[in-house]
Coordinates of C-alpha atoms in Angstrom, one line a residue:
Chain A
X1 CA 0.0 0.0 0.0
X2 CA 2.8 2.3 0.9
X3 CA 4.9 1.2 -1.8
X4 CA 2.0 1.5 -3.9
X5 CA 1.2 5.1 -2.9
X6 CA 4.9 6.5 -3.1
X7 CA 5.4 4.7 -6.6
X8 CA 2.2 6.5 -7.6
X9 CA 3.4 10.3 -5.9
X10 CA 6.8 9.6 -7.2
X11 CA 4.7 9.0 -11.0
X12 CA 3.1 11.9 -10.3
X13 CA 5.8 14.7 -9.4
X14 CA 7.5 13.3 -12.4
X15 CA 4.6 13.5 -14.7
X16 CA 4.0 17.2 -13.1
X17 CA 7.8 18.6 -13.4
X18 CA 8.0 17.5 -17.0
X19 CA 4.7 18.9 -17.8
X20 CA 6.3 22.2 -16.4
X21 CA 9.5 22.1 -18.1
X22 CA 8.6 20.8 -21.6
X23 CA 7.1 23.8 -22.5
X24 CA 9.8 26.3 -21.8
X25 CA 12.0 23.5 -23.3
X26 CA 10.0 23.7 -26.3
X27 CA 9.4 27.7 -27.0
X28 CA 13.5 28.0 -26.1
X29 CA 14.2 25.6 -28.8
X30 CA 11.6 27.4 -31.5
X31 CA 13.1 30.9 -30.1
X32 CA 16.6 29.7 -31.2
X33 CA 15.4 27.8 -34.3
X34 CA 13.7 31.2 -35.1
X35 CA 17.1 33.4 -34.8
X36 CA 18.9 30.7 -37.2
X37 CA 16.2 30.9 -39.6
X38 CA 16.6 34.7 -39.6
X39 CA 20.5 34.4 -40.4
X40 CA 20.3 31.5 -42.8
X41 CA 19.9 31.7 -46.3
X42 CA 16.6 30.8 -46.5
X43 CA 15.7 34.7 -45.4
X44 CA 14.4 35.8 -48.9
X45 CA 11.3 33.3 -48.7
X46 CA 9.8 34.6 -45.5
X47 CA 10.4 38.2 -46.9
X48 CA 8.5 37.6 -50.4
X49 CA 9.9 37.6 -53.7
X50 CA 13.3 39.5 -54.6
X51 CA 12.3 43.0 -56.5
X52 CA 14.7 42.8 -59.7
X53 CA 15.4 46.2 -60.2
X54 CA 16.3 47.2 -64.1
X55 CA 19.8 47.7 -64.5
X56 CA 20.1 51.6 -65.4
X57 CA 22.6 50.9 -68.5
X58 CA 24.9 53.0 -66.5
X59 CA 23.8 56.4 -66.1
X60 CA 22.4 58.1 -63.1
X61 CA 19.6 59.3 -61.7
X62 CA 18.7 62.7 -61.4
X63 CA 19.2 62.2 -57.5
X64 CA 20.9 59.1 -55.7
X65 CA 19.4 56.4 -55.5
X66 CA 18.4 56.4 -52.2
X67 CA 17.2 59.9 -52.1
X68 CA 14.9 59.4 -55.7
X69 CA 13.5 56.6 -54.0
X70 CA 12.0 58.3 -51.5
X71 CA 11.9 61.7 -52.8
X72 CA 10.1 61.2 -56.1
X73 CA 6.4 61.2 -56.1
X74 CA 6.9 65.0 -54.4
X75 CA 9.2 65.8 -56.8
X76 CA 6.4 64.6 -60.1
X77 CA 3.9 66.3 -58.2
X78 CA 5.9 69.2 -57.9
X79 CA 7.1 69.1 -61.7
X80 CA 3.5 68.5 -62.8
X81 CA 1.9 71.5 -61.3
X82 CA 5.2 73.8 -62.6
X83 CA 4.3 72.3 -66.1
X84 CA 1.0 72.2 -66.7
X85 CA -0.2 75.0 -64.9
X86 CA 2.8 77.7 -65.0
X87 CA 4.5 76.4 -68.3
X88 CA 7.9 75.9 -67.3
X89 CA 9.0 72.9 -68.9
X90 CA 12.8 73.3 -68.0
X91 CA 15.4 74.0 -65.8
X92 CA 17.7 77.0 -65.8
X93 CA 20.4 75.2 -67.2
X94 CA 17.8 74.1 -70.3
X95 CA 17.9 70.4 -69.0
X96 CA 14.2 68.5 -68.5
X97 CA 13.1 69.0 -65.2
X98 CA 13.7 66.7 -62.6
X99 CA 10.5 65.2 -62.0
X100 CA 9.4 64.7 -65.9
X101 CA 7.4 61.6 -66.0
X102 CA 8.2 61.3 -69.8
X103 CA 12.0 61.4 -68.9
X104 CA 11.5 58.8 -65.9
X105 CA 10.2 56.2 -68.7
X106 CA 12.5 57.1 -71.8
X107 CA 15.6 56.2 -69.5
X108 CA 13.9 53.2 -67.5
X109 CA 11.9 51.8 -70.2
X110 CA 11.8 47.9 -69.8
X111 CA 12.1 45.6 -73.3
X112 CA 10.9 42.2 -73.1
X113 CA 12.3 39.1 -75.1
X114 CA 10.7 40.2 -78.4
X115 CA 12.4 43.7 -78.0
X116 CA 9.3 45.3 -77.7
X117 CA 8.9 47.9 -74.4
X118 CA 6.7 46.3 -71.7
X119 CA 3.2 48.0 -71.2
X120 CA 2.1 49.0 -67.8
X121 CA 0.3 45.8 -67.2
X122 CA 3.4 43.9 -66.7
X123 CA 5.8 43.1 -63.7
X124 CA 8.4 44.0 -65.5
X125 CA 7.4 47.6 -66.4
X126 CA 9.9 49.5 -64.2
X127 CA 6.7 51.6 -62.1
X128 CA 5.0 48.4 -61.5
X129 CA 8.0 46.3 -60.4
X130 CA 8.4 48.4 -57.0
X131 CA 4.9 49.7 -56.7
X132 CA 3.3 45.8 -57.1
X133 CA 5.7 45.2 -54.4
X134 CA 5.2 48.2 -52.0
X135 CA 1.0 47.5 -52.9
X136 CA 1.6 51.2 -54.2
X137 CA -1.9 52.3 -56.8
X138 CA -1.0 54.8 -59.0
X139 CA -3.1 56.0 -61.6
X140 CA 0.0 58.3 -63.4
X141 CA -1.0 55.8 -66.5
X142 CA -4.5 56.5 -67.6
X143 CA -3.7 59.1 -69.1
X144 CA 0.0 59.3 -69.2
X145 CA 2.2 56.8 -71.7
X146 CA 3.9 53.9 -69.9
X147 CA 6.3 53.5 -72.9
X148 CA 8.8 55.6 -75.0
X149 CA 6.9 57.4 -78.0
X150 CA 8.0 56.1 -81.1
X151 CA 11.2 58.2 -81.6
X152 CA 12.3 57.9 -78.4
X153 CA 14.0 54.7 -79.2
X154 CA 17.1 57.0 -80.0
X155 CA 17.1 58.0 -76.4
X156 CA 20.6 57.5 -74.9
X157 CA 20.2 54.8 -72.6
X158 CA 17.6 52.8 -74.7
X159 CA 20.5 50.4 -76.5
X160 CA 21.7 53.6 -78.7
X161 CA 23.9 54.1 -75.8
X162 CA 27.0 53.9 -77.5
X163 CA 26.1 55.9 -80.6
X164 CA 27.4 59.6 -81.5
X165 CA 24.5 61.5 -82.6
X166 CA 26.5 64.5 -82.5
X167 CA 27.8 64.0 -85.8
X168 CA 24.0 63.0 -87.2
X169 CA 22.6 65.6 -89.2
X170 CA 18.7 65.6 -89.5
X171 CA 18.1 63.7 -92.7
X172 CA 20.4 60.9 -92.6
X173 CA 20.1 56.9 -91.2
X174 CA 16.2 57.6 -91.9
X175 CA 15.9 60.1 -88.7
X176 CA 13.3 63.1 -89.3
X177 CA 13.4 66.0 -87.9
X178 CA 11.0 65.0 -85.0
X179 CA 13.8 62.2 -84.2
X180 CA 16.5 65.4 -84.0
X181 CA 14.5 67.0 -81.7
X182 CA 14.6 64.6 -80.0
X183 CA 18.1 63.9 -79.5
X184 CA 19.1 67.6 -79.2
X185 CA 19.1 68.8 -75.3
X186 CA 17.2 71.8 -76.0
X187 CA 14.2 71.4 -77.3
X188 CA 13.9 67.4 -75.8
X189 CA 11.6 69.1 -73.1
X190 CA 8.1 68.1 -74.0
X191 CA 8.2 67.6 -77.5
X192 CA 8.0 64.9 -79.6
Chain B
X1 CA 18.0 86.9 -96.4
X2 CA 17.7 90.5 -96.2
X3 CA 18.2 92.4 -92.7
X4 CA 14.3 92.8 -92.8
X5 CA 13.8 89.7 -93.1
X6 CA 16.1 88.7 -90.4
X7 CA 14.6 91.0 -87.9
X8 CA 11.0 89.7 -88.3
X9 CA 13.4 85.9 -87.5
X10 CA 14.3 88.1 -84.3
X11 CA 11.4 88.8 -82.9
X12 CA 10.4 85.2 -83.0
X13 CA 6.9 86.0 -83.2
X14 CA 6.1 85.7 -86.6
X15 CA 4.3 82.8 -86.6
X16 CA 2.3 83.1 -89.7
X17 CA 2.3 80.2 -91.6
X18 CA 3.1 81.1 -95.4
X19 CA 5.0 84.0 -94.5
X20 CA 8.8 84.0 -94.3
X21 CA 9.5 82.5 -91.1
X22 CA 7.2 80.0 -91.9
X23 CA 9.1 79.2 -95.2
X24 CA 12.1 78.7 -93.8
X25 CA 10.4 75.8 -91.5
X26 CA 9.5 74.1 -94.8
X27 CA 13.0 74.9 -96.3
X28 CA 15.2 73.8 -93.5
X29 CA 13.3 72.4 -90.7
X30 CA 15.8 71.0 -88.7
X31 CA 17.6 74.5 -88.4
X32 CA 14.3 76.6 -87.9
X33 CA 13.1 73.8 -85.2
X34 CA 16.1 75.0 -83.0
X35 CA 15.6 78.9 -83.5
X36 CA 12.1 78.6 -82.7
X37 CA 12.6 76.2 -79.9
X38 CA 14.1 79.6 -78.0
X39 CA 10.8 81.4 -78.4
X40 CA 10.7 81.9 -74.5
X41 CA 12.6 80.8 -71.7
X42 CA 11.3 77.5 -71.1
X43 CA 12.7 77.7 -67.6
X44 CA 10.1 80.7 -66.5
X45 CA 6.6 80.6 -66.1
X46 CA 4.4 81.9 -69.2
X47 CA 3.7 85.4 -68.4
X48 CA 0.6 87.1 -68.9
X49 CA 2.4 89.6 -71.3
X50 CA 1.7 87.2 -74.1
X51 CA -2.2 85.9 -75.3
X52 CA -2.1 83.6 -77.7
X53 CA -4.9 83.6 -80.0
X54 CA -6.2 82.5 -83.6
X55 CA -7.6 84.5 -86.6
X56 CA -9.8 81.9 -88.7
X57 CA -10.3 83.1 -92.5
X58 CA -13.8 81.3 -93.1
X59 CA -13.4 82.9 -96.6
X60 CA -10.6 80.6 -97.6
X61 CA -11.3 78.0 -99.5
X62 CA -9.6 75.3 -97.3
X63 CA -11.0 71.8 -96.5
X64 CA -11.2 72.0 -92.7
X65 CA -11.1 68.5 -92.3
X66 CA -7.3 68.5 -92.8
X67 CA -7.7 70.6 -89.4
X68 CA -9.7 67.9 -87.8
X69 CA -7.5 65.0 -89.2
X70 CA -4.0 67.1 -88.3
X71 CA -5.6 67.6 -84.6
X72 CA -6.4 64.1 -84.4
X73 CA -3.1 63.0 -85.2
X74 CA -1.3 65.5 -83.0
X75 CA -3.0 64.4 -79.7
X76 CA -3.5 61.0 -80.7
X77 CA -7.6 61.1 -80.2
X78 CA -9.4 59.0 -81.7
X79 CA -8.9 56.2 -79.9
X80 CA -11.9 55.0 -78.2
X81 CA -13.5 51.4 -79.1
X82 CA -16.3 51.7 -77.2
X83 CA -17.5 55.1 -77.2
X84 CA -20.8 56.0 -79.7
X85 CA -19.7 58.7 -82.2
X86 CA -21.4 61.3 -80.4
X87 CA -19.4 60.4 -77.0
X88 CA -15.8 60.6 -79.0
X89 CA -13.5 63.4 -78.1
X90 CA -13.5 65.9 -80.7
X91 CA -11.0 69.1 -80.5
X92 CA -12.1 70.7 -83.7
X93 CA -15.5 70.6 -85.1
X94 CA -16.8 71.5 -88.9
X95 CA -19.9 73.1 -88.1
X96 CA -21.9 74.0 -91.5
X97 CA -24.1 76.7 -91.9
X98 CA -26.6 77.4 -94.4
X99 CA -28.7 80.4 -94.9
X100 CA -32.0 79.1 -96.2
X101 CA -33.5 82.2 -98.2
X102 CA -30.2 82.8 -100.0
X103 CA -28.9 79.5 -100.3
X104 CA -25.3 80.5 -99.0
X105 CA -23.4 78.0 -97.3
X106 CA -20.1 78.3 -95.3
X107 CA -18.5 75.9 -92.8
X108 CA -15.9 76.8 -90.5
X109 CA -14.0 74.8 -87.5
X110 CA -15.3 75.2 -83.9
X111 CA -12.8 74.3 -81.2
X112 CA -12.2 75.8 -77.5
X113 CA -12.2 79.5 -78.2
X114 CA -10.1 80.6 -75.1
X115 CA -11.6 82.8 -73.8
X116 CA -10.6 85.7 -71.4
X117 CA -13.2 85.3 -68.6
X118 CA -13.7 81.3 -69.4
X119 CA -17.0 80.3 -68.1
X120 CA -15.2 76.7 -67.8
X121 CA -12.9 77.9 -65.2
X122 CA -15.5 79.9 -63.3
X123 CA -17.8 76.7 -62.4
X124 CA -14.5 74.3 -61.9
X125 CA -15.3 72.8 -58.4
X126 CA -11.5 71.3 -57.9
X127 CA -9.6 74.2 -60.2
X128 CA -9.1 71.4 -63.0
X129 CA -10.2 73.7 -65.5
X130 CA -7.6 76.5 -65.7
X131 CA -6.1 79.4 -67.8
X132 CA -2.9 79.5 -68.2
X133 CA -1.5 83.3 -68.2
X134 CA -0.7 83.1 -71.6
X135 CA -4.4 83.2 -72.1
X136 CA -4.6 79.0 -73.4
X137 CA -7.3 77.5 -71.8
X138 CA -6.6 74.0 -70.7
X139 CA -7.9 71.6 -68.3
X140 CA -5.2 69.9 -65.1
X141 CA -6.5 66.4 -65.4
X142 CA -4.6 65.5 -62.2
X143 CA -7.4 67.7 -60.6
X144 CA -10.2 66.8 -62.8
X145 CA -13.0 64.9 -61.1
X146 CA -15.3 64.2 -64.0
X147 CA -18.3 66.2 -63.2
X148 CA -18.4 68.0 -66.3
X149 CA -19.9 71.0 -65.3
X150 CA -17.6 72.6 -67.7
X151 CA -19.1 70.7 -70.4
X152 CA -22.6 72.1 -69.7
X153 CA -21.2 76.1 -68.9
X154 CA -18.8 76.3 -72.0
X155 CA -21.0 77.8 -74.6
X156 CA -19.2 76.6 -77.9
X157 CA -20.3 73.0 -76.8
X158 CA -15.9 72.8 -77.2
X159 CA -15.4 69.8 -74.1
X160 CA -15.9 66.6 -74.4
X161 CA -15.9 63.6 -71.6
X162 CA -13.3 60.6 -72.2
X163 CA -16.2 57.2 -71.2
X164 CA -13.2 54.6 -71.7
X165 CA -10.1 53.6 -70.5
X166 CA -7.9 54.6 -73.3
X167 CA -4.0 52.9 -73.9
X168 CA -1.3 54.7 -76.1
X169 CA -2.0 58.3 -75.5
X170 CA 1.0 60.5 -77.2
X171 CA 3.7 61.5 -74.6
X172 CA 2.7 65.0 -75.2
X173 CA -1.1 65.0 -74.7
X174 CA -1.4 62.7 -71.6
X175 CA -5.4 61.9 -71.6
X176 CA -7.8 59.3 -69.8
X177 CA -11.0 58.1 -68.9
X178 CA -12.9 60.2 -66.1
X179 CA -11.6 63.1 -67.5
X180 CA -12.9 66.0 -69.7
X181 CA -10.6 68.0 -72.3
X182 CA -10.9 70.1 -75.0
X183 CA -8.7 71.8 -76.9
X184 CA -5.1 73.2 -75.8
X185 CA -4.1 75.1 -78.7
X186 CA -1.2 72.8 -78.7
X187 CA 0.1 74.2 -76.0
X188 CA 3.3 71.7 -75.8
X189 CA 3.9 72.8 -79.7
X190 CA 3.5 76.7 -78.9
X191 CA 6.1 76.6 -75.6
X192 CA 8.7 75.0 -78.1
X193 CA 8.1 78.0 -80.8
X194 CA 6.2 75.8 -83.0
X195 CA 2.1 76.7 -84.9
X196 CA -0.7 74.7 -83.7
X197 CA -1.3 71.4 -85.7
X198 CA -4.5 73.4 -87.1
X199 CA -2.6 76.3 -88.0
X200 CA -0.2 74.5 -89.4
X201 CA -2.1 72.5 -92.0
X202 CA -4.6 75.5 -92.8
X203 CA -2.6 76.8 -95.8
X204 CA -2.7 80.4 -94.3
X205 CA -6.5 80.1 -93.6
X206 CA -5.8 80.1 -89.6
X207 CA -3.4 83.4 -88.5
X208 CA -1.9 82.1 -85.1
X209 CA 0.0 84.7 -82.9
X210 CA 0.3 87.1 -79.8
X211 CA -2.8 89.5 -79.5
X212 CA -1.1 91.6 -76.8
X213 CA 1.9 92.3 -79.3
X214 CA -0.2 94.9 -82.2
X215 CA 3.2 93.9 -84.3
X216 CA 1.9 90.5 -84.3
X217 CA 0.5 89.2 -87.8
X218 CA -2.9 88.6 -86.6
X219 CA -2.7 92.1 -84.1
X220 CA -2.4 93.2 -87.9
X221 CA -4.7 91.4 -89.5
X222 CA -7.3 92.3 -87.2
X223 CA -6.6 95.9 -86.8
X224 CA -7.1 95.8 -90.9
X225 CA -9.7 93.7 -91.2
X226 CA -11.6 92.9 -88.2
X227 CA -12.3 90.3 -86.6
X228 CA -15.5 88.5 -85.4
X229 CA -16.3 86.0 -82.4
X230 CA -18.7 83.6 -81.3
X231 CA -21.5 84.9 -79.5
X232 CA -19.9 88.4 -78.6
X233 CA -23.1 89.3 -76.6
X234 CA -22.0 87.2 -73.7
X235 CA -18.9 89.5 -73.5
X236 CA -16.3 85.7 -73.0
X237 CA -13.2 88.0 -75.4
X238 CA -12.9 84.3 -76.9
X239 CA -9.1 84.4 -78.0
X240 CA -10.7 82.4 -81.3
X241 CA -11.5 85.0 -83.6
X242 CA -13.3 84.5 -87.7
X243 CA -13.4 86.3 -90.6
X244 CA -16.5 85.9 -93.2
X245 CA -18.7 84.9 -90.7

C-alpha cells in the first residue's frame, strides 16, 4: 500500500515537473530555431519575392538612388503643377526638369524578349515592379504613356547608348526632324 | 536673307504660316526647329504679357477637315473602341451653316475659343479647369473629377468627356478616362516655338500669334480687317476670332 502510494506520488511529481518544463524546453528551442532561420539563407522566402530592379545601362539618376527613391512622387507632383499649370518645362540650365514623367520612362523603359517595351500591365514595367511590391496604386498611367513614344527609341540609354548622334545631321540613317528633336538637349523638353 | 527679313526671325513672333519664317520651316526644318525652340525661356513661367490667340479666314477655300484629321493625329484622339460617335472626343468641329433664303453655305472649324473670362474655369469645383497666363485655356486632369460642369457652362459645346479607359496616349497630350478635355491650342507645340497642328495645315487660312503684341501678324490682321467671335453678346473675349462669318 505504501509502496504502492509513493510509486504513484513519485509517478506523479515526475509527470507534473515534466509537464512544467517541456514547454519552456520547447518555446527555447523554436526561439533559437527562429534566430537561425533569420541568419540562414533561406531569409528571402519569408520576406516575399526579390524585386529585380532594371539595370540603369549605367547612367544616373537625377538624384541618388536612395534619395529618388524616396523623394520622387513629391518631386512629379511638384514638376506636374510647374508644367502644366505655369509652363515651365525646364530648368535653368535648359535640362528636363527633374521630376518629368516622360523622362522617368525614356531612360527606364523595360524591353521584353521580343524587344518590344513592356506595357504597364506587366511586372516588368519598371513603375510596376516596385509599386506591385510596396502594394503602391498609382493611376500616373491613364492618361499618361507607360512607354517611349515612337522616336524615343534613340534616347541614350535605350540600347543607342553607344552611338554619337553629335555628328548625325537631321536627314540621314532615316531620322526626321521630329527624331532630332529629340536627341538635341534643348528642345527634348516636352516635344516629340 | 535680307536684314528685314532677319529681324521679323528676331522677334520670333512671326508665326504666320506662309509668311517668311514659316518658309524657312518648310526649307530647312531641322535649323528653324532649334531657333524657334528659344521662343521663350522654357525655364520661366508663361507670363501674362503674351495671349495667344487665332484668326480663322472662313473665306478661304480650305477643306477643314485637314484641321480635324492634323488635330487628331497630334493628340492622338481617336482612340476609343467603345465610345458611340457622339461620345468621341473631338477638339475641332466643322460646323456647317446654311442660310435658307439665299442658299449660301459656309462651314468653319469650332474648337475651344479661349476665352478671357472662361466660363469653364468659373464653375470648376476642384480648379481642374484652368487658364494658363498666356491666355490657353486647358484643363489639369490631375485635378479633374469628372463632373463635367464645364461641359454644360462652355458655350461653344468645345469639351468633351473621355467614357473609356484609353492605352497609347501620345507622350505630349497625356489623356484618360474620367476626364474632360478640349482643346489646348497645342500648348506643348507653342512653348517649343512651333504653330498649332491646325494652323499648321490650314494653308494660311488660320493666323496664329500674340494679341497683346499689335506687331503680331494677326494684331495686324485684325486691326485691318476685323475680326469677329462667337457669340460676342455674352462678353467671354474668346481668344478664337473669324473672318467671313
Amino acid at each position: 500500500m505504501w509502496l504502492q502510494l509513493n510509486i504513484n506520488f513519485s509517478f506523479s511529481s515526475l509527470l507534473k515537473g515534466s509537464l512544467q518544463k517541456l514547454p519552456l524546453s520547447v518555446a527555447g528551442l523554436a526561439l533559437m530555431a527562429s534566430f537561425t532561420t533569420v541568419n540562414a539563407e533561406v531569409e528571402q522566402d519569408e520576406l516575399g519575392p526579390r524585386i529585380e530592379i532594371p539595370d540603369s545601362s549605367g547612367k544616373s539618376c537625377v538624384l541618388p538612388e536612395d534619395e529618388i527613391r524616396r523623394k520622387h512622387p513629391d518631386m512629379l507632383k511638384h514638376d506636374r503643377i510647374l508644367t502644366l499649370r505655369e509652363g515651365v518645362r525646364a530648368k535653368a540650365d535648359g535640362n528636363n526638369l527633374d521630376g518629368s514623367l516622360k523622362q522617368c520612362i525614356n531612360c527606364h523603359a523595360i524591353k521584353d524578349d521580343n524587344d518590344q517595351y513592356v506595357r504597364i500591365d506587366n511586372d516588368k514595367h519598371f513603375c510596376v515592379s516596385c509599386h506591385k511590391y510596396a502594394a503602391v496604386t498609382i493611376d500616373c498611367f491613364q492618361c499618361h504613356r507607360d512607354i517611349p513614344e515612337g522616336s524615343s527609341n534613340f534616347h541614350a540609354l535605350s540600347g543607342h547608348k553607344n552611338t554619337d548622334f553629335s555628328s548625325v545631321t537631321p536627314g540621314s540613317y532615316g531620322l526626321t526632324v521630329k527624331d532630332m528633336a529629340n536627341i538635341a538637349p534643348e528642345v527634348s523638353s516636352d516635344d516629340k | 536673307m535680307t536684314s528685314k527679313i532677319e529681324k521679323e526671325d528676331l522677334s520670333r513672333r512671326n508665326f504666320v504660316f506662309g509668311s517668311i519664317a514659316a518658309a524657312g520651316l518648310t526649307v530647312a526644318p531641322g535649323v528653324m526647329l532649334y531657333q524657334t525652340a528659344n521662343a521663350r525661356d522654357l525655364s520661366k513661367p508663361v507670363s501674362s504679357k503674351v495671349r495667344w490667340g487665332m484668326l480663322i479666314d472662313t473665306t478661304k477655300d480650305v477643306d477643314w477637315n485637314k484641321c480635324v484629321e492634323a488635330c487628331v493625329k497630334e493628340h492622338g484622339l481617336g482612340n476609343e473602341e467603345h465610345s458611340r460617335a457622339d461620345q468621341r472626343t473631338q477638339y475641332i468641329r466643322v460646323v456647317d451653316v446654311k442660310n435658307k433664303t439665299t442658299g449660301y453655305s459656309m462651314s468653319l472649324p469650332v474648337m475651344c475659343q479661349h476665352c478671357e473670362k472662361p466660363p469653364c474655369v468659373d464653375v470648376c469645383p476642384t480648379g481642374a479647369s484652368m487658364k494658363r497666363e498666356d491666355g490657353i485655356v486647358l484643363v489639369d486632369r490631375h485635378r479633374c473629377i469628372g463632373c463635367r460642369y464645364c461641359m454644360m457652362a462652355c458655350p461653344y459645346k468645345a469639351r468633351s468627356f473621355v467614357h473609356e479607359t484609353l492605352t497609347d496616349q501620345k507622350t505630349t497630350t497625356p489623356r484618360g478616362k474620367g476626364c474632360v478635355e478640349s482643346c489646348n491650342m497645342c500648348v506643348n507645340r507653342v512653348d517649343n516655338g512651333q504653330l498649332p497642328a491646325c494652323v499648321e495645315v490650314s494653308e494660311g487660312a488660320i493666323v496664329f500669334g500674340d494679341l497683346n503684341d499689335p506687331e503680331s501678324d494677326i494684331s495686324r490682321l485684325l486691326a485691318k480687317h476685323g475680326g469677329k467671335q462667337i457669340r460676342a453678346d455674352l462678353k467671354l473675349n474668346p481668344g478664337v476670332q473669324y473672318q467671313g462669318i
